[in-house]
Structures are given as structure tokens and as C-alpha cells.
Short mmCIF file of C-alpha atoms in Angstrom, two decimals:
data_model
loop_
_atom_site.label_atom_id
_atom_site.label_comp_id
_atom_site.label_asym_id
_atom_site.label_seq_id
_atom_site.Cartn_x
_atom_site.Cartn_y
_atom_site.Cartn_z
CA UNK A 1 95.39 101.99 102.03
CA UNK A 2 92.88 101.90 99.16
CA UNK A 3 93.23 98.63 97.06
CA UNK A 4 93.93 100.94 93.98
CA UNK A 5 97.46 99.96 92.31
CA UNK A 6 97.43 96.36 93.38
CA UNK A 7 95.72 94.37 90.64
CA UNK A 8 98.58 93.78 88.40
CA UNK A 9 98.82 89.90 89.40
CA UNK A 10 94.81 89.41 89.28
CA UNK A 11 94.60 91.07 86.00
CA UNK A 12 97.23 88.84 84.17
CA UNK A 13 95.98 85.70 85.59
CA UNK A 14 92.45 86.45 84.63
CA UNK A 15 93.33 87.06 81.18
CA UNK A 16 95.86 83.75 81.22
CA UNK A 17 92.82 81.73 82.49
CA UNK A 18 90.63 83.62 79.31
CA UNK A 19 93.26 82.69 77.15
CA UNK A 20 94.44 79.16 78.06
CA UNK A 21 90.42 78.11 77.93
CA UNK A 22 90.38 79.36 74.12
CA UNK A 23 93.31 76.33 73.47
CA UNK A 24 91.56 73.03 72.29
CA UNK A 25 91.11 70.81 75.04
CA UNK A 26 93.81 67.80 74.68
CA UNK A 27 96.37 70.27 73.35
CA UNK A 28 100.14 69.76 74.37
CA UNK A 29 101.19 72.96 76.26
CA UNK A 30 105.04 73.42 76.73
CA UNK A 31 104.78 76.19 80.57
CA UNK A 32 108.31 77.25 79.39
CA UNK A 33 110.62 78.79 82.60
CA UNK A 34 107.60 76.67 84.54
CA UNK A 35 109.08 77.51 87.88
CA UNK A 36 106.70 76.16 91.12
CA UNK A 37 104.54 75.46 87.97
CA UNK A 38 101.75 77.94 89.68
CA UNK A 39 99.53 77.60 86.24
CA UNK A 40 99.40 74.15 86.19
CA UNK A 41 96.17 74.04 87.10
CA UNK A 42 95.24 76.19 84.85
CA UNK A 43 95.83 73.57 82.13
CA UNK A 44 93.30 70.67 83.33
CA UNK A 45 92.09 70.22 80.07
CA UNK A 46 95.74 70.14 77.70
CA UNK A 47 98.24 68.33 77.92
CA UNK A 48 100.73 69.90 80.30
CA UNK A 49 104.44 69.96 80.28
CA UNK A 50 106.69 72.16 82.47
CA UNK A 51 110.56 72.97 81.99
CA UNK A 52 113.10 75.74 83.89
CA UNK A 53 116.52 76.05 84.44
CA UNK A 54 115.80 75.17 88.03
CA UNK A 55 118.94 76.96 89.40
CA UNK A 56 116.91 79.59 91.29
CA UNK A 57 116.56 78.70 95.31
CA UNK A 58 114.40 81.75 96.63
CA UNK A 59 116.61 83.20 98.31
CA UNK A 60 119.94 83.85 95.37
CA UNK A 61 122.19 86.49 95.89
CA UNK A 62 120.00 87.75 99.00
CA UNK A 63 119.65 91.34 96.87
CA UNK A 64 116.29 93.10 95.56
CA UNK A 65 113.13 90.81 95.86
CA UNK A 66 113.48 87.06 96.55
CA UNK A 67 110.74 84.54 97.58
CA UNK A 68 112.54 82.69 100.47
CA UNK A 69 111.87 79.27 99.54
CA UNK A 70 111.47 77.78 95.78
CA UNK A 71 110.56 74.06 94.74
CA UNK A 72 111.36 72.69 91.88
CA UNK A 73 111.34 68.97 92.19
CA UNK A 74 108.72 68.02 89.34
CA UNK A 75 109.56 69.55 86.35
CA UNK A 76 109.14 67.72 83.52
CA UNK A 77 112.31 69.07 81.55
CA UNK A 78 115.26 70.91 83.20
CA UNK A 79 117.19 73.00 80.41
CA UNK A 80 118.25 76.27 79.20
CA UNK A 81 115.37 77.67 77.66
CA UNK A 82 116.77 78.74 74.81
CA UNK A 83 118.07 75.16 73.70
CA UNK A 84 115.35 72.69 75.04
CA UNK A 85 115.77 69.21 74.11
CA UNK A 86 112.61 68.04 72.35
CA UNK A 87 111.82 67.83 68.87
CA UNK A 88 110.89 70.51 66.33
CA UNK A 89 107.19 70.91 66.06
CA UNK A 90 106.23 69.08 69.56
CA UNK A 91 103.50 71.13 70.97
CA UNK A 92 100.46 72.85 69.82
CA UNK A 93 100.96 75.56 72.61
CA UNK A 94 103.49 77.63 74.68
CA UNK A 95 103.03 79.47 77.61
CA UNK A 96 105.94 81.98 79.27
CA UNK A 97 104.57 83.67 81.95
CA UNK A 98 106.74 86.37 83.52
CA UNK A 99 109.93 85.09 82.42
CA UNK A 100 111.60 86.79 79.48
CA UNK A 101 113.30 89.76 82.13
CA UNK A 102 114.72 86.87 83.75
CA UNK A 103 116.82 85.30 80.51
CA UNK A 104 119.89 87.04 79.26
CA UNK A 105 118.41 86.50 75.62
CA UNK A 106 114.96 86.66 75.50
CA UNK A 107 115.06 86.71 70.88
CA UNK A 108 116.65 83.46 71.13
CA UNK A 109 113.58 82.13 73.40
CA UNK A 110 111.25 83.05 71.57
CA UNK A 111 113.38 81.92 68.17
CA UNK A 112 113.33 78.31 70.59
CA UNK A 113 109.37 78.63 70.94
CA UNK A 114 109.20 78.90 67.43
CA UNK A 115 111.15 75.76 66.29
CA UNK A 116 109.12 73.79 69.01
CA UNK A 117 105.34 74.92 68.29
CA UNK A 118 103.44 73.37 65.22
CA UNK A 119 102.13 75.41 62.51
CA UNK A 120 99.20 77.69 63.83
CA UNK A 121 100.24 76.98 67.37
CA UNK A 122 99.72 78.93 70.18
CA UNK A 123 102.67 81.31 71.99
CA UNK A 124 101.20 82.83 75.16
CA UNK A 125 103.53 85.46 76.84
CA UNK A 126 103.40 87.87 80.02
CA UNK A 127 106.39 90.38 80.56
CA UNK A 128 106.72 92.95 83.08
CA UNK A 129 106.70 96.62 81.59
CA UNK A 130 108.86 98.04 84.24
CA UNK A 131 110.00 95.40 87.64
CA UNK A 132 112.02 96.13 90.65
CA UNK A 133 115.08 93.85 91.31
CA UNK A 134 113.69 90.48 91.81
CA UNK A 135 115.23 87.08 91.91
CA UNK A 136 118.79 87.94 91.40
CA UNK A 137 120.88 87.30 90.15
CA UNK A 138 118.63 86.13 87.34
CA UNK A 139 117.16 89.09 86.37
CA UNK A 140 118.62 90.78 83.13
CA UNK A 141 116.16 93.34 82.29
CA UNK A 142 113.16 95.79 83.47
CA UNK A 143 110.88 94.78 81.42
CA UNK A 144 109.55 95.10 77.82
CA UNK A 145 107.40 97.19 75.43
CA UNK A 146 105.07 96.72 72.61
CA UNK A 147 107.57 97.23 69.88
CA UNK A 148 109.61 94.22 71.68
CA UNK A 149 106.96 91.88 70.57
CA UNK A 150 105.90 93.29 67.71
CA UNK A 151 109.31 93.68 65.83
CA UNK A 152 110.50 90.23 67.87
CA UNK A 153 107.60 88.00 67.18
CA UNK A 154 107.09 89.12 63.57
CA UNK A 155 110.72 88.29 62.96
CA UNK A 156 110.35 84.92 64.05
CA UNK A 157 107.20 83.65 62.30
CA UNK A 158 104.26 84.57 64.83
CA UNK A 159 101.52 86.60 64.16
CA UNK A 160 100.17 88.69 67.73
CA UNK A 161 96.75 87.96 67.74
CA UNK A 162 96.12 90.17 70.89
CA UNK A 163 98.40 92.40 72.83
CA UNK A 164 96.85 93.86 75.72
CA UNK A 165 98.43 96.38 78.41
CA UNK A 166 97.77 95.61 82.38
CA UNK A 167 97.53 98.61 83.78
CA UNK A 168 98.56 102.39 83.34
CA UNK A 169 100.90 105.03 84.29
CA UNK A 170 98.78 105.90 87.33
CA UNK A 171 98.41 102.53 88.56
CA UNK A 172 101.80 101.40 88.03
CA UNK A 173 102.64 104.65 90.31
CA UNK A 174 100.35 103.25 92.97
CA UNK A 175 101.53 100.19 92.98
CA UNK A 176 105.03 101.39 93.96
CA UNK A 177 103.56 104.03 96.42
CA UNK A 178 101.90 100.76 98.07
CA UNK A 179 105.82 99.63 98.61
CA UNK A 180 107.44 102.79 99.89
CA UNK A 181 106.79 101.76 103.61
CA UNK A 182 108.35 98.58 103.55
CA UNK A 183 111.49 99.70 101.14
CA UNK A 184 111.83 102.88 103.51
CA UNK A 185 111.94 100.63 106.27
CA UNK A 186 114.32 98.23 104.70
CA UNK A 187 116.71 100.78 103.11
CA UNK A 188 116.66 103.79 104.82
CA UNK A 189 115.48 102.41 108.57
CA UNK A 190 112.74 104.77 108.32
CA UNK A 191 109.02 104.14 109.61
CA UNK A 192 107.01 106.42 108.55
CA UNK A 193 104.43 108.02 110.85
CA UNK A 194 100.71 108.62 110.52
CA UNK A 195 101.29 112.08 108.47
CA UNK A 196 103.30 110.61 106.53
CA UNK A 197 100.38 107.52 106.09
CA UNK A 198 98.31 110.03 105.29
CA UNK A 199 99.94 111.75 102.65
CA UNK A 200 100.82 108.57 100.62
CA UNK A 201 96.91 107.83 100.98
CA UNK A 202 96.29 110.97 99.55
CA UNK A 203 98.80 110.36 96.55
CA UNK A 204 97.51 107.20 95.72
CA UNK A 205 93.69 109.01 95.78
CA UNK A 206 94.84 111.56 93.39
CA UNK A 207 96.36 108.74 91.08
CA UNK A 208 92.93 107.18 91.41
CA UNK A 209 91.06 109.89 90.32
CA UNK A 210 93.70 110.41 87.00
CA UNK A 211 93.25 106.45 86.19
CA UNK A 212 89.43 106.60 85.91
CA UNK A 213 90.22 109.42 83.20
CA UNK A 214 92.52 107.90 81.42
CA UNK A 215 92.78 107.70 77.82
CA UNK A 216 95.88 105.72 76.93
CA UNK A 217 99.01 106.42 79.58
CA UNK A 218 99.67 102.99 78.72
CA UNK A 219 101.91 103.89 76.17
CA UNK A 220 104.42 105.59 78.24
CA UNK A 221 103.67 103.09 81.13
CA UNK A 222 102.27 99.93 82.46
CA UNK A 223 102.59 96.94 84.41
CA UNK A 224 103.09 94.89 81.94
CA UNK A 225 102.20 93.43 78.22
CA UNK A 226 100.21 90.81 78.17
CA UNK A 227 100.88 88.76 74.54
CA UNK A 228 98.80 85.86 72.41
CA UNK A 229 100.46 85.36 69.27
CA UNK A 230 100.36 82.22 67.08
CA UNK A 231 102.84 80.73 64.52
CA UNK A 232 102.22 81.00 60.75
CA UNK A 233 105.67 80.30 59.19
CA UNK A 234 105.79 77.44 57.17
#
């Protein structure tokens, strides 16, 4: 199939990378819900620190989406990430990279984020739009809008320096006509056959086409917000 609908991962890492190079080198970066600390590397030049909960074992409740296998044995800081225990003020940056559909209160996260960054530091966030069931059962929500962060942030001291959707409607369509085969096969026992190939590759041709036109389906759909905010509160 065509690779249209599949950049959602690429996309948000890019921009991370674009991002995280923009923090002053020798900066103290709090990854917050860290994980297999996958961006580590992306932080060669700060001062990297990683925390999770570290409950999740890739395969949880064996429903939706799971990984398989998870490790977790580095982490600088295992906590609840709404209560981590470090002092007020310790780092100059914070980075939270799909986690906030996978905490039962997200507002008091990013409340936490905001007691732990200096003034003027740096809160870096990705958030799924819309997600399928994935690693239950920690997964509390879909995903988020704009008006999340910009009613969320505001209200605890940041300012959004740049919000920027990943995606579209159309591609976010794609994306999930990409995974019918397998979750046909899974749920309903069904393979499809080469008709039936051929009429998703025509779908995802016709979303194709409406993408390149596009003038901001965004707003009703995407895969995700990608969020650089900083604190001003004194």
C-alpha cells in the first residue's frame, strides 16, 4: 500500500529533535513518563534525567495494543508523575512525549511540571489527538485537543510558544485504513482478499488526493498536537 497515512511517528520525532536542539546545551531535562527512555539520545547535549511509574510490562491486561516486552531497569526516578520527588524549580526543561492519555489526571501533571521547571523553562509535550486502545490498562483517554492545552497550560503558568498539528483528517483516516487487515484478521478472523486489497488501496488514494488540498481538517482531526510551551509565572 502507498506510504500515505503512516508518518505520524516520523513527523513528531522530527519536530522533538527541532525542538530539543533549540534548549541550551548543558540544560537539565526532566523525560517525564520516560518509559524505554527512546529520546535519550536525543538529549546528548542537556543534562538528562528520566522518571515513569514503571508498572507497565508490555504485555498488561493482554487487551488493545501492547508492545510484548518493556524495560525499565535505568530510570533515574520511579514515581507517580503527578507527585515526583525532587525539588521545586530543579530543571530548566521538561519533556512528556506521548504520555498524558496514559495518566488518569493529566491537569495535575502538568500542575507537577510546573512546580518543578525554573522560571522561563521549557515544557515540551506530544499527545495523541485520537489513539486506539494501547497499553492497557493504563490508558485513560483518546487523546487531546488544542483547547486542552491552551485553557490547561495557561491555567498553570506556561505560555505555548508553538502548537503544531501532525497530520489531518485524511491522513489520520489512512492511517487506520493501513490497520484494517490486521484488526480484521484479529477480530473478526477475516483475511481479506485481493479485491478487497484493492479497494482499501483505492480509499487510501482518494484520501491522498483530499490531503494535498487541504486547508485546515486539522481542526476536526489529527494525529496528534504537538506542544512547546514555557513557564512565566513568578
Amino acid at each position: 500500500m502507498t506510504r500515505f497515512g503512516t508518518q505520524n511517528e516520523h513527523r513528531r520525532i522530527e519536530w522533538l529533535k527541532a525542538v530539543l536542539r533549540r534548549i541550551p546545551a548543558g540544560s537539565r531535562i526532566l523525560d517525564a513518563g520516560a518509559g524505554e527512555q527512546r529520546f535519550r539520545g536525543l538529549c546528548s547535549h542537556l543534562e538528562y534525567v528520566s522518571q515513569d511509574f514503571a508498572r507497565y510490562d508490555g504485555k498488561g491486561d493482554g487487551r488493545g495494543l501492547q508492545t510484548g516486552f518493556w524495560e525499565q531497569a535505568d530510570l533515574d526516578i520511579v514515581s507517580d508523575i503527578v507527585s515526583i520527588p525532587v525539588a521545586s524549580g530543579s530543571f530548566d526543561a521538561i519533556m512528556c512525549i506521548e504520555v498524558f492519555e496514559h495518566l488518569p489526571e493529566p491537569v495535575l501533571a502538568i500542575k507537577e511540571f510546573s512546580r518543578l521547571l525554573k522560571d522561563g523553562g521549557h515544557l515540551v509535550v506530544t499527545a495523541p489527538f485520537c489513539s486506539l486502545t494501547h497499553f492497557a490498562p493504563y490508558h485513560y483517554a483518546t487523546g487531546f485537543n488544542a483547547y486542552f492545552y491552551q485553557k490547561h497550560f495557561a491555567d498553570a503558568g506556561f505560555r505555548i510558544v508553538e502548537i503544531v498539528p501532525n497530520g489531518n483528517f485524511f491522513e489520520y483516516l489512512g492511517q487506520e485504513i493501513h490497520r484494517v487487515p490486521e484488526i480484521a484478521n484479529r477480530y473478526c478472523h477475516f483475511k481479506l482478499n485481493f479485491f478487497q486489497g484493492i479497494a482499501l488501496r483505492l480509499m487510501l488514494r482518494v484520501l491522498e488526493h483530499c490531503s494535498h488540498t487541504d486547508r485546515g481538517s486539522s481542526e476536526m482531526l489529527c494525529f496528534g498536537y504537538h506542544v512547546h510551551a514555557v513557564k512565566i509565572r513568578q
